PDB file of C-alpha atoms in Angstrom:
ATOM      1  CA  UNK A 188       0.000   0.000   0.000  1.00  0.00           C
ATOM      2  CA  UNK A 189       2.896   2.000   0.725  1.00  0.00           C
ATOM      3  CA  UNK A 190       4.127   1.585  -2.887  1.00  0.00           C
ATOM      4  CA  UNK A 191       0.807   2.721  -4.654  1.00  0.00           C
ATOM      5  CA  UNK A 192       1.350   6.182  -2.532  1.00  0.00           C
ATOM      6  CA  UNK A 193       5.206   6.527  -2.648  1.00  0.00           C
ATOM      7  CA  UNK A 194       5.149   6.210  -6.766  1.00  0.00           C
ATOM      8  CA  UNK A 195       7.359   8.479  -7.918  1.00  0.00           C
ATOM      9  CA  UNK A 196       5.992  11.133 -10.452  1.00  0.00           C
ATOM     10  CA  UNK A 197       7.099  14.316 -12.160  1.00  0.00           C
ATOM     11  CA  UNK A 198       8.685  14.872 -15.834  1.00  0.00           C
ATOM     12  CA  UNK A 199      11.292  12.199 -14.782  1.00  0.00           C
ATOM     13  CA  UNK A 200       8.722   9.295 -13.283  1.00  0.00           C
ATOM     14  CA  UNK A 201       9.127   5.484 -15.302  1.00  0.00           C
ATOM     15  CA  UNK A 202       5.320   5.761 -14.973  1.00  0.00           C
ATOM     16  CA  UNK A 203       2.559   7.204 -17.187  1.00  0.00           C
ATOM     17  CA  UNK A 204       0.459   9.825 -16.134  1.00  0.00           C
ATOM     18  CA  UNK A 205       3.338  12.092 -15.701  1.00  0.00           C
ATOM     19  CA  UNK A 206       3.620  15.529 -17.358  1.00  0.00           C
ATOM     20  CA  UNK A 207       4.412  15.222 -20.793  1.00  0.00           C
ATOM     21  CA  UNK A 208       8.029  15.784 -21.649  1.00  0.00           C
ATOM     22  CA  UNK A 209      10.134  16.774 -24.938  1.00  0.00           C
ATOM     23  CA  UNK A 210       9.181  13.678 -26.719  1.00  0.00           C
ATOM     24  CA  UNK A 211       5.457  13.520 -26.057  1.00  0.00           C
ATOM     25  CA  UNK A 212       5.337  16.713 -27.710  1.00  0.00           C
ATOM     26  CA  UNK A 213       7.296  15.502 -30.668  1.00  0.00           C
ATOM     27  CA  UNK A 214       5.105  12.803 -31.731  1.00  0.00           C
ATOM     28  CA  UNK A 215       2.120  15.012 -31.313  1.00  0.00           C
ATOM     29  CA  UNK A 216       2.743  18.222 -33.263  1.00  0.00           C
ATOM     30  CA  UNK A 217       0.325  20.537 -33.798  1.00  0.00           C
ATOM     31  CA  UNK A 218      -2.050  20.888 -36.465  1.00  0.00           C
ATOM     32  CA  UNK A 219      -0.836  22.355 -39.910  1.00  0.00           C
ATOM     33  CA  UNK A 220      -1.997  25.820 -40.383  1.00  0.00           C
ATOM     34  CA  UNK A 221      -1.492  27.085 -43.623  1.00  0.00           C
ATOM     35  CA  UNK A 222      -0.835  31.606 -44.260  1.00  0.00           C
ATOM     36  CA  UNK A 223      -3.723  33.959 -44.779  1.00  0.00           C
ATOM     37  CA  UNK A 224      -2.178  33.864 -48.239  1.00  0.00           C
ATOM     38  CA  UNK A 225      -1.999  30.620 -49.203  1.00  0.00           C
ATOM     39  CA  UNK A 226      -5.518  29.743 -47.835  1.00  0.00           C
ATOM     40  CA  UNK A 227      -6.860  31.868 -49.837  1.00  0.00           C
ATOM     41  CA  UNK A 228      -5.599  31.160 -53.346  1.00  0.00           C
ATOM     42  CA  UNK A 229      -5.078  27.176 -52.829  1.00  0.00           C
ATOM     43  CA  UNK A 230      -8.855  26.456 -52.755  1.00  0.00           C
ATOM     44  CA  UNK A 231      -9.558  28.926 -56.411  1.00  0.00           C
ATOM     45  CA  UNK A 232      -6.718  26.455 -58.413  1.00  0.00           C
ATOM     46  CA  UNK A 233      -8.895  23.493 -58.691  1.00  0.00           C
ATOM     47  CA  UNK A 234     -12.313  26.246 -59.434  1.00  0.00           C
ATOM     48  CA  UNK A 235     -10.212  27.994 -62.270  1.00  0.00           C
ATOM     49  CA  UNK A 236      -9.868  24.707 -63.808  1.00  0.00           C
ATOM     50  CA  UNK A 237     -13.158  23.302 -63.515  1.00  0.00           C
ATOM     51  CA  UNK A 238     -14.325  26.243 -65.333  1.00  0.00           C
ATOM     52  CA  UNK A 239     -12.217  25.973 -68.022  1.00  0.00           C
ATOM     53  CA  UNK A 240     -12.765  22.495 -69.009  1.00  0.00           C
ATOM     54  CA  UNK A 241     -16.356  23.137 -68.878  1.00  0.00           C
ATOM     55  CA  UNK A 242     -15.833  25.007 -71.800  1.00  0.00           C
ATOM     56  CA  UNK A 243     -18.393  23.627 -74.798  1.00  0.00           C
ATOM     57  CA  UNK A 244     -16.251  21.650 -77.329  1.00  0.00           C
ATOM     58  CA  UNK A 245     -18.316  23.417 -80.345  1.00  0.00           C
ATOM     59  CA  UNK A 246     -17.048  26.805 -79.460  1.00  0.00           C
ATOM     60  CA  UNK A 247     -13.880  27.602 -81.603  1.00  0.00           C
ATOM     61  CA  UNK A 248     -12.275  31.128 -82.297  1.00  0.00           C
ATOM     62  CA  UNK A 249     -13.549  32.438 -85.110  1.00  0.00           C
ATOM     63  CA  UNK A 250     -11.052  35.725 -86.784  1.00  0.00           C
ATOM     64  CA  UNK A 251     -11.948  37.717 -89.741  1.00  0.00           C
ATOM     65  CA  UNK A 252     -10.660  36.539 -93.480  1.00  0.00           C
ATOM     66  CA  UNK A 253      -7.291  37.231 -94.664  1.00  0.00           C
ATOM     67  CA  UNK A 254      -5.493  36.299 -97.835  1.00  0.00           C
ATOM     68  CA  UNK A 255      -2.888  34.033 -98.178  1.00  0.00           C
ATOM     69  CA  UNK A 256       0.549  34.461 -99.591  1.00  0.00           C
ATOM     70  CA  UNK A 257       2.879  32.029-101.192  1.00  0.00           C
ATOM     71  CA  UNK A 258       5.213  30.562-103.847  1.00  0.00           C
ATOM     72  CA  UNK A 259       5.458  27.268-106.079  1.00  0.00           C
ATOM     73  CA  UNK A 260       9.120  25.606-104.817  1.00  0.00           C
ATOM     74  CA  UNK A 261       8.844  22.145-106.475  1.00  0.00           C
ATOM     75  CA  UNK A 262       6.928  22.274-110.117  1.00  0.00           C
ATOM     76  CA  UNK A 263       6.016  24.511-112.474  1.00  0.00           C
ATOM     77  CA  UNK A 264       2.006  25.245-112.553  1.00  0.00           C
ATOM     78  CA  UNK A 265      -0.125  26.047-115.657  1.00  0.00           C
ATOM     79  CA  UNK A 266      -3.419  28.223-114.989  1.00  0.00           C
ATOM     80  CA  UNK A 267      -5.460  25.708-116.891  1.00  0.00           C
ATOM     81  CA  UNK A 268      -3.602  22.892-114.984  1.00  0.00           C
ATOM     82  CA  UNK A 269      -4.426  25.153-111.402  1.00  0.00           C
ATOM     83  CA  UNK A 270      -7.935  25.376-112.334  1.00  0.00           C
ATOM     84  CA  UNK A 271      -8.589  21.146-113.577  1.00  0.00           C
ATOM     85  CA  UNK A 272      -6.961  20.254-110.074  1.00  0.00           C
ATOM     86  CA  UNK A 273      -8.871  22.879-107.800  1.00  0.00           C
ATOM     87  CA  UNK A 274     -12.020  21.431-109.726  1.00  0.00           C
ATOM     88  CA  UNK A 275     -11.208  18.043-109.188  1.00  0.00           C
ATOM     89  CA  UNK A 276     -10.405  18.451-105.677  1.00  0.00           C
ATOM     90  CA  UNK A 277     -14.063  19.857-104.598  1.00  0.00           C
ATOM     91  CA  UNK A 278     -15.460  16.394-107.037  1.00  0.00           C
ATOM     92  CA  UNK A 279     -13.380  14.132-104.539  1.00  0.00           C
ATOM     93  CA  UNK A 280     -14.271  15.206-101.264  1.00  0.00           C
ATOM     94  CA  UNK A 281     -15.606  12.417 -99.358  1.00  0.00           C
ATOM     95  CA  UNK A 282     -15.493  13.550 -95.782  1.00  0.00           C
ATOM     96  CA  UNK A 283     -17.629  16.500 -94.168  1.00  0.00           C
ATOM     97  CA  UNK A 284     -20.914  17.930 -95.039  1.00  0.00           C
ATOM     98  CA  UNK A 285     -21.285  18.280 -98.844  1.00  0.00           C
ATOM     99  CA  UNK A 286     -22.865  21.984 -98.351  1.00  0.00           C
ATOM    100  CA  UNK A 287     -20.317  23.055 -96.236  1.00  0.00           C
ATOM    101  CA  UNK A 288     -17.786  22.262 -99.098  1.00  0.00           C
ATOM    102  CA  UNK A 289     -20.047  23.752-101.211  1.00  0.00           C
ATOM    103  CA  UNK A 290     -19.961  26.980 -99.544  1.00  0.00           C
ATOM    104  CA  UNK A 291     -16.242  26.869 -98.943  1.00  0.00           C
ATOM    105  CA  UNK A 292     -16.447  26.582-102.894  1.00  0.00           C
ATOM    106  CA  UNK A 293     -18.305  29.465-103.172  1.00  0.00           C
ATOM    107  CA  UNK A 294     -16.493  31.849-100.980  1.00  0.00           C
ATOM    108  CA  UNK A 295     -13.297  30.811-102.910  1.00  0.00           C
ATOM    109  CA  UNK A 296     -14.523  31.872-106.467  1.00  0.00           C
ATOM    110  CA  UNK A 297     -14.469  35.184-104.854  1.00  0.00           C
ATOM    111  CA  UNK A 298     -11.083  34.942-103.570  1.00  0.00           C
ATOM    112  CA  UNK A 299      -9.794  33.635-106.869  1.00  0.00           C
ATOM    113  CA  UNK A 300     -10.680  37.265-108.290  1.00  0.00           C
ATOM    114  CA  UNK A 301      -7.815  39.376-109.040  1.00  0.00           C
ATOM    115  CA  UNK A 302      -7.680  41.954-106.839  1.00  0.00           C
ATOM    116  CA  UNK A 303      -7.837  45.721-108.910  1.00  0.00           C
ATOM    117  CA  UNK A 304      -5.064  47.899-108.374  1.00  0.00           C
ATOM    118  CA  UNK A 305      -5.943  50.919-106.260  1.00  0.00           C
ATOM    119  CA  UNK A 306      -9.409  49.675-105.074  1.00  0.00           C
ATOM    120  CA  UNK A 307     -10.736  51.122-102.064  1.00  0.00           C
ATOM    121  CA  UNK A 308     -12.150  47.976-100.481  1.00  0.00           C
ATOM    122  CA  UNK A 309     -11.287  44.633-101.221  1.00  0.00           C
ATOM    123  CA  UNK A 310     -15.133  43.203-102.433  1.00  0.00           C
ATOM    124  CA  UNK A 311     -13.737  39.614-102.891  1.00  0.00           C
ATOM    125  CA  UNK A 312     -12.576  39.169 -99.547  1.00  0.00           C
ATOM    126  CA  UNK A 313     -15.654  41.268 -98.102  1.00  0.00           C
ATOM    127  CA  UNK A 314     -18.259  38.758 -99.942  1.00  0.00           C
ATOM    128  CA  UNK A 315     -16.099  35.848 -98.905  1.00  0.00           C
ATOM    129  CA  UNK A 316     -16.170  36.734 -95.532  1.00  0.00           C
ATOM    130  CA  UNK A 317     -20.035  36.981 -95.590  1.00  0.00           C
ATOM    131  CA  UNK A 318     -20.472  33.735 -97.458  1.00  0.00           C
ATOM    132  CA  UNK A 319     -18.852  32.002 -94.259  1.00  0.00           C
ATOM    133  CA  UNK A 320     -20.493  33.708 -91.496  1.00  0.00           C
ATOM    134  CA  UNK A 321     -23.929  33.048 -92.830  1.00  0.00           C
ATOM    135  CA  UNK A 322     -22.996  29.481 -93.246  1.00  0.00           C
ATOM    136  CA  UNK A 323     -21.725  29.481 -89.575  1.00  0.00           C
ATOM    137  CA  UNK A 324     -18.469  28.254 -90.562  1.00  0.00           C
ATOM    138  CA  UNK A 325     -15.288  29.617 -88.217  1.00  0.00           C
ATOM    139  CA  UNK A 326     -11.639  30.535 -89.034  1.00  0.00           C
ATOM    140  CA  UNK A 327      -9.266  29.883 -85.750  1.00  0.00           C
ATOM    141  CA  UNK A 328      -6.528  31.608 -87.328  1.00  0.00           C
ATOM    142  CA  UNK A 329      -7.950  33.871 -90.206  1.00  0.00           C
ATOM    143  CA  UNK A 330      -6.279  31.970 -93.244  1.00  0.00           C
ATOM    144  CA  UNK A 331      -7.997  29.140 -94.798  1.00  0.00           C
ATOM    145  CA  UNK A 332      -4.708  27.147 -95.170  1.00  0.00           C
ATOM    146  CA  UNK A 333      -5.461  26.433 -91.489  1.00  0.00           C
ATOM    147  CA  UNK A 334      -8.386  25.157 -91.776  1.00  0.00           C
ATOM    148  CA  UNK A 335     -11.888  25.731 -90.950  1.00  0.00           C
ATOM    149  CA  UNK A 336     -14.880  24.568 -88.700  1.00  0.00           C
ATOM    150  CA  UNK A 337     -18.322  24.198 -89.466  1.00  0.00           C
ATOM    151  CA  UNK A 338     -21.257  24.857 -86.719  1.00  0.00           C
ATOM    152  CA  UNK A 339     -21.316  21.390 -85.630  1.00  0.00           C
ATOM    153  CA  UNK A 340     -17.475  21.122 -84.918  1.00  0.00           C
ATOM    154  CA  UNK A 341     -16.773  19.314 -88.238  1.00  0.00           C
ATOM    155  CA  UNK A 342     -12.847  20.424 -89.655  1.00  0.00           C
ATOM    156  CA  UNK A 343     -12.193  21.231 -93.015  1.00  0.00           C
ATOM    157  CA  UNK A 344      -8.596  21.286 -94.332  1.00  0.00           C
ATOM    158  CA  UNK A 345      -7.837  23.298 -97.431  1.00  0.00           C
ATOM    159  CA  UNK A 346      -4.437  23.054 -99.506  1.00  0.00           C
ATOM    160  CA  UNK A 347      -2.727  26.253 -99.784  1.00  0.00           C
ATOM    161  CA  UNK A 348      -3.020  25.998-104.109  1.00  0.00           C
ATOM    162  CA  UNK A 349      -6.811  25.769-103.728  1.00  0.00           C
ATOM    163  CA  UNK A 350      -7.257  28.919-101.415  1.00  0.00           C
ATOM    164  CA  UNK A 351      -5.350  31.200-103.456  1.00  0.00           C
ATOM    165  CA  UNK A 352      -2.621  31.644-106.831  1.00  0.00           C
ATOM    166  CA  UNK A 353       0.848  31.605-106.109  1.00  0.00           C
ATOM    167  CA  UNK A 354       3.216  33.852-106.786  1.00  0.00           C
ATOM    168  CA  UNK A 355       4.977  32.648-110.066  1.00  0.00           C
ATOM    169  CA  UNK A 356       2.263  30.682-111.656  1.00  0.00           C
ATOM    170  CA  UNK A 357       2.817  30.146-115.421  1.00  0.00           C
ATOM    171  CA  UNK A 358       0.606  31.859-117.708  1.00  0.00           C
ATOM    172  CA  UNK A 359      -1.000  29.173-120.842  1.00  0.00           C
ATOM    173  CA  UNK A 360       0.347  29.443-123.860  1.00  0.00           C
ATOM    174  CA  UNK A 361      -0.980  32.503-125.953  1.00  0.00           C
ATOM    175  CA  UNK A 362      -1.609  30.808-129.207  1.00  0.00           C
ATOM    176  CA  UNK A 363      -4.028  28.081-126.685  1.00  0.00           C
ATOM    177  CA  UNK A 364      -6.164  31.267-124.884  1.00  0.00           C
ATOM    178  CA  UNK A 365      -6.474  32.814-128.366  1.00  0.00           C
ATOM    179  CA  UNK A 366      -8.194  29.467-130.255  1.00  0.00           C
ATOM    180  CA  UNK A 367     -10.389  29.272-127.278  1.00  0.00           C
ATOM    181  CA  UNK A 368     -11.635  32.846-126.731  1.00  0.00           C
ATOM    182  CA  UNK A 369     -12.231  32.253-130.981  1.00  0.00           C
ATOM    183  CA  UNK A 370     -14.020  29.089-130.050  1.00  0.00           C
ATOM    184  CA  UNK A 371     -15.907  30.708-127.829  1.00  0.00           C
ATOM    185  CA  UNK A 372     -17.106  33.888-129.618  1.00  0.00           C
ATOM    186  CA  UNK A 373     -18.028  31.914-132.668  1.00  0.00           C
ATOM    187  CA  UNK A 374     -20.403  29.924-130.062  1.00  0.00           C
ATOM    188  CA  UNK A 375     -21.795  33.249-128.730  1.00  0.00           C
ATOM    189  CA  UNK A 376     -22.526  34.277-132.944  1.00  0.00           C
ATOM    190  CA  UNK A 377     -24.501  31.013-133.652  1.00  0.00           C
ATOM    191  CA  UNK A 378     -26.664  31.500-130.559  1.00  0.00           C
ATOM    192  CA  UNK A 379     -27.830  35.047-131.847  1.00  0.00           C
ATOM    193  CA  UNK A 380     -28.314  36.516-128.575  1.00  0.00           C
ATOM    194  CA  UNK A 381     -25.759  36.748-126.038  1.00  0.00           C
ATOM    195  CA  UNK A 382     -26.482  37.198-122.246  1.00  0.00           C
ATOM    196  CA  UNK A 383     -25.917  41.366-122.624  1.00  0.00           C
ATOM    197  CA  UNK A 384     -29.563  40.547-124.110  1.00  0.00           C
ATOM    198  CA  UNK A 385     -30.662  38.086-121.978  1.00  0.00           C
ATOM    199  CA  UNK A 386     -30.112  40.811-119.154  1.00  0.00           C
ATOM    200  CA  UNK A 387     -31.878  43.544-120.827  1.00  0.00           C
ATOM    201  CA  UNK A 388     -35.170  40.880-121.626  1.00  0.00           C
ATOM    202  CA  UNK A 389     -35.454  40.057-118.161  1.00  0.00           C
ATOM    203  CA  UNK A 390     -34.935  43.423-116.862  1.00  0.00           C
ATOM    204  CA  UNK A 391     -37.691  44.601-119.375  1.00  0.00           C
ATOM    205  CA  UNK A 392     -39.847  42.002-117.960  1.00  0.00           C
ATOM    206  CA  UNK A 393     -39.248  43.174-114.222  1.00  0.00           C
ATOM    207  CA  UNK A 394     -40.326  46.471-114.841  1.00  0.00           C
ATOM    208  CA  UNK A 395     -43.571  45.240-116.629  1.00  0.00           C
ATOM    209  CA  UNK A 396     -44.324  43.527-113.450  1.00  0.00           C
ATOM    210  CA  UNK A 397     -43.773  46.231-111.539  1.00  0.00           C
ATOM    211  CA  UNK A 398     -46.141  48.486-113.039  1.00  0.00           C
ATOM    212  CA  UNK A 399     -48.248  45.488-113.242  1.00  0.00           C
ATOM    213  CA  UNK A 400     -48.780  45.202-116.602  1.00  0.00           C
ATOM    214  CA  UNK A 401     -47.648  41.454-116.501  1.00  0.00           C
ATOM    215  CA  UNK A 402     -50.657  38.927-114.921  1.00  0.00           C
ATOM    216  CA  UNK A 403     -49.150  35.723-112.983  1.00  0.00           C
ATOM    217  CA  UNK A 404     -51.828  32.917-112.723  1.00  0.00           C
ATOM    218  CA  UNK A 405     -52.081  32.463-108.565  1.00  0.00           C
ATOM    219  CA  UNK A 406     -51.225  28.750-109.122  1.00  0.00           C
ATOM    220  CA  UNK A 407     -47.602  29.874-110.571  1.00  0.00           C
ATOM    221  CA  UNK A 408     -46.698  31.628-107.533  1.00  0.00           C
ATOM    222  CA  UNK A 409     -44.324  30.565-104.838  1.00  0.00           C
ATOM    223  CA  UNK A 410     -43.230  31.427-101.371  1.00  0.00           C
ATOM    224  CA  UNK A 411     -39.835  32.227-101.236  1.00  0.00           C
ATOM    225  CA  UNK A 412     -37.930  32.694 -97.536  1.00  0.00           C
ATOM    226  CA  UNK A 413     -34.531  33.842 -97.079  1.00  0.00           C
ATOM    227  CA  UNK A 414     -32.384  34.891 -94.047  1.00  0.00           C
ATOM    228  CA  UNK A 415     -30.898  38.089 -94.493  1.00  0.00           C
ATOM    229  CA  UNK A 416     -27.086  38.165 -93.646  1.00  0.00           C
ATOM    230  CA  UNK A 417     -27.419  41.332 -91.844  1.00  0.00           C
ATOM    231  CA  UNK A 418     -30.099  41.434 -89.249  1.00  0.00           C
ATOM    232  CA  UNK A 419     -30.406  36.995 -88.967  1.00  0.00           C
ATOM    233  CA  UNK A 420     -34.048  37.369 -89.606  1.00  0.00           C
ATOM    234  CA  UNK A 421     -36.202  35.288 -91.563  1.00  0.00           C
ATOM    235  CA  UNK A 422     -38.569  37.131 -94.752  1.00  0.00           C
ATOM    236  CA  UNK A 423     -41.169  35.565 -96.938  1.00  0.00           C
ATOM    237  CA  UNK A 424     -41.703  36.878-100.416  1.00  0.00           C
ATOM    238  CA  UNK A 425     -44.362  35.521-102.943  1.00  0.00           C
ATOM    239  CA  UNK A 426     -42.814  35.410-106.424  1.00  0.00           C
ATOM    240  CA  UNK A 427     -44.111  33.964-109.857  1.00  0.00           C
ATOM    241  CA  UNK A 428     -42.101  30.232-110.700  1.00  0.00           C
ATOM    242  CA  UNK A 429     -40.532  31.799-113.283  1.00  0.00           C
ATOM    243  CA  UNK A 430     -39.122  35.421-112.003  1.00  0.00           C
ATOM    244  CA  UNK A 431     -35.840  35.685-111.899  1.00  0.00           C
ATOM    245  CA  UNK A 432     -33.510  35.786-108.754  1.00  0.00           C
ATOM    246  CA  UNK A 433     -32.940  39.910-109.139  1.00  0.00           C
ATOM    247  CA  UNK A 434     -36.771  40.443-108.849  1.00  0.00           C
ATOM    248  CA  UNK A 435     -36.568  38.428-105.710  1.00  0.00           C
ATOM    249  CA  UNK A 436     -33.937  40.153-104.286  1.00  0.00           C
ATOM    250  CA  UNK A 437     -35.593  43.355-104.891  1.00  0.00           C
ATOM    251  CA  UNK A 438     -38.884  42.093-102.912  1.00  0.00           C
ATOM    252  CA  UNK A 439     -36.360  41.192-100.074  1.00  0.00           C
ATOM    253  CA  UNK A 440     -35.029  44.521 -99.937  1.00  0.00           C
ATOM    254  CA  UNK A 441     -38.503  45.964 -99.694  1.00  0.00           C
ATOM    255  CA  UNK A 442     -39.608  43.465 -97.428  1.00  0.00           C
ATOM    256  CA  UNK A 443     -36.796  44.361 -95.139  1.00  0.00           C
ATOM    257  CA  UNK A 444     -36.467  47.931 -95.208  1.00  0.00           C
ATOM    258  CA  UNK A 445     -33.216  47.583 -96.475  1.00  0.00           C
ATOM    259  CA  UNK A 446     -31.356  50.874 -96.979  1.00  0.00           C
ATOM    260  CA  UNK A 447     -31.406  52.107-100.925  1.00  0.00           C
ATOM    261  CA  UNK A 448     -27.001  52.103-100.559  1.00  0.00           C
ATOM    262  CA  UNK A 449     -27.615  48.269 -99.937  1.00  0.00           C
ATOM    263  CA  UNK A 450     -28.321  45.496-102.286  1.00  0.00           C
ATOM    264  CA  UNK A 451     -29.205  41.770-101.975  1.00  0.00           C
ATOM    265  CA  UNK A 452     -27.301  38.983-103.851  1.00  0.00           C
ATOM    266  CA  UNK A 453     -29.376  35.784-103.038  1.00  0.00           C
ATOM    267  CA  UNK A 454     -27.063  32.123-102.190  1.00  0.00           C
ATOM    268  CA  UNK A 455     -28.259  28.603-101.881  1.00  0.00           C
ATOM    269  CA  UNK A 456     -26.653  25.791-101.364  1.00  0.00           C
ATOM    270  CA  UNK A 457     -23.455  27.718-100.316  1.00  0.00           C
ATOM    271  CA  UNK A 458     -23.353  28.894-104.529  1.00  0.00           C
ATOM    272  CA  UNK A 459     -23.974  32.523-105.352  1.00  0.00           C
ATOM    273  CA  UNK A 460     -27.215  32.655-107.466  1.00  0.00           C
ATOM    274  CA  UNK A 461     -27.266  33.975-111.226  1.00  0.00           C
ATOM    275  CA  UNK A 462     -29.404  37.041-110.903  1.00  0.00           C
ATOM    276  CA  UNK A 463     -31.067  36.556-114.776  1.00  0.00           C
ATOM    277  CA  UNK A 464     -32.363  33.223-114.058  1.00  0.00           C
ATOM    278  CA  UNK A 465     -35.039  31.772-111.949  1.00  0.00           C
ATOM    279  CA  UNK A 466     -34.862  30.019-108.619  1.00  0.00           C
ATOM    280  CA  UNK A 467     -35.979  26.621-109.568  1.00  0.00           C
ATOM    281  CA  UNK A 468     -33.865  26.733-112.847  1.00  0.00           C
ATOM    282  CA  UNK A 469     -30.887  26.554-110.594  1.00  0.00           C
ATOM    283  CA  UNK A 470     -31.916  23.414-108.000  1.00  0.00           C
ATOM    284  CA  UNK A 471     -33.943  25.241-105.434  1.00  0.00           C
ATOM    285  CA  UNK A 472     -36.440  23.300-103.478  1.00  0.00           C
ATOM    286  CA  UNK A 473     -40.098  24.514-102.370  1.00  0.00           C
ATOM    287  CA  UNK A 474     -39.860  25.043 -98.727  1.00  0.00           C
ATOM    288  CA  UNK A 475     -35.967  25.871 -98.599  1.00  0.00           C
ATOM    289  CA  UNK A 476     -34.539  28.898 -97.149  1.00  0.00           C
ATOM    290  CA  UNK A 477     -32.374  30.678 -99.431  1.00  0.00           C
ATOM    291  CA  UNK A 478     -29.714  32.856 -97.516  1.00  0.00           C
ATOM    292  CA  UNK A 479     -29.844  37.095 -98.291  1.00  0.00           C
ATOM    293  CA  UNK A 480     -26.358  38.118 -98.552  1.00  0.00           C
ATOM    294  CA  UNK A 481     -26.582  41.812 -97.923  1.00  0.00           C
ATOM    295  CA  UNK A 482     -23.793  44.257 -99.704  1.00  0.00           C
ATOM    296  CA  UNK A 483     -22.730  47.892 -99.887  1.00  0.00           C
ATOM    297  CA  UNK A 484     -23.557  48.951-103.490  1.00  0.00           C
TER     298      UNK A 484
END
């Protein structure tokens, strides 16, 4: 009994219950507590991230139209030989949406235009760059030798020969272009009425329409709705079967309320319409929207 009561205690005592010492208090340290500092940006890492990868995979960067530039290093290429393979490449394409190459087509026939020396504005590259935004489709970089998206993610890869000329292409031989422009002048003489004509028929025509001298049966009308480039909004026109694509336009751009300094050039299919013909002459559908593309005149 005397041993229970005379146990030794204190920092030094063989038994537990003492006071802790040194090495109590080195195998129980004290809880980590992290700086002010570093409290407060450790927990926003992991938030900043989150929010980036929830960024939709549709959404790509989408910069304005620019030519490209560049030179031929390893053949020599013809014009007419340029032309047969760009043609031949849009025939091939297997891969994508066929309208989307379609439009791609269509915005490239405008930057195949030479550009005229000392014009204010660049019109090829400014009706390009309208035939691609109302098809939805997006440049990352600008140049179309980088390739494109269309609105449902879809890439398009373009060789730098189809987007643009080079440099130091090789002009055809003289004594070729001169049998052909022959060739096709003598075609133009047999027909008896070239398209200067055709133009100036059809525009005779619109104006008897207008002042309603010209009587369309009810049954040969059709409804006719295009998007207009500039404002995204749908218009309905009605329009005889056989009116051409100019008269249309014009209803558009009184439909609208489209300023006088603007005109209309209609597109379907990504392809630019010929104003002097009709609408179903040149594959439209009943019920398909045509696209407005809006211009500065």
């Amino acid at each position: 009994m005397g041993c229970c009561f005379s146990r030794p205690s204190g920092p030094n005592s063989p038994y537990p219950g003492g006071a802790a010492n040194s090495s109590a208090r080195a195998i129980n340290p004290p809880p980590l507590t992290l700086p002010e500092s570093a409290a407060q940006t450790t927990p926003q890492s992991p938030t900043r991230r989150r929010r980036r990868d929830q960024d939709p995979l549709d959404q790509h960067i989408d910069k304005p139209l620019r030519r490209h530039s560049w030179s031929i290093n390893d053949r020599t290429w013809t014009r007419r030989q340029l032309d047969k393979e760009r043609k031949d490449f849009f025939e091939t394409r297997v891969t994508g949406r066929l309208e989307v190459w379609q439009t791609l087509h269509a915005a490239l026939q405008q930057l195949w235009e030479p550009v005229l020396p000392g014009a204010p504005e660049d019109d090829g590259l400014a009706t390009a760059q309208t035939i691609l935004s109302a098809a939805e489709i997006s440049l990352p970089t600008g140049n179309l030798v980088n390739g494109v998206y269309d609105s449902l993610g879809n890439y398009y890869q373009l060789p730098e020969w189809v987007v643009c000329d080079p440099k130091d292409l090789t002009e055809d031989d003289t004594d070729d272009t001169r049998d052909t422009k022959g060739e096709l002048a003598g075609i133009e003489n047999d027909a008896g009425l070239g398209e200067e004509q055709d133009e100036v028929d059809q525009e005779t025509e619109e104006r008897r329409a207008e002042k309603g001298k010209a009587v369309v049966d009810e049954r040969e009308r059709i409804t006719v709705r295009a998007r207009l480039s500039e404002s995204g909004r749908d218009y309905q026109v009605r329009v005889g079967k056989t009116e051409t694509v100019r008269t249309v336009a014009k209803k558009l751009a009184q439909e609208s309320g489209l300023a006088s300094t603007k005109k209309i050039r209609i597109a379907y299919m990504g392809k630019i319409l010929k104003e002097t013909s009709s609408l179903e002459s040149q594959g439209w559908q009943a019920g398909h929207i045509v696209n407005a593309l809006v211009f500065n005149r």
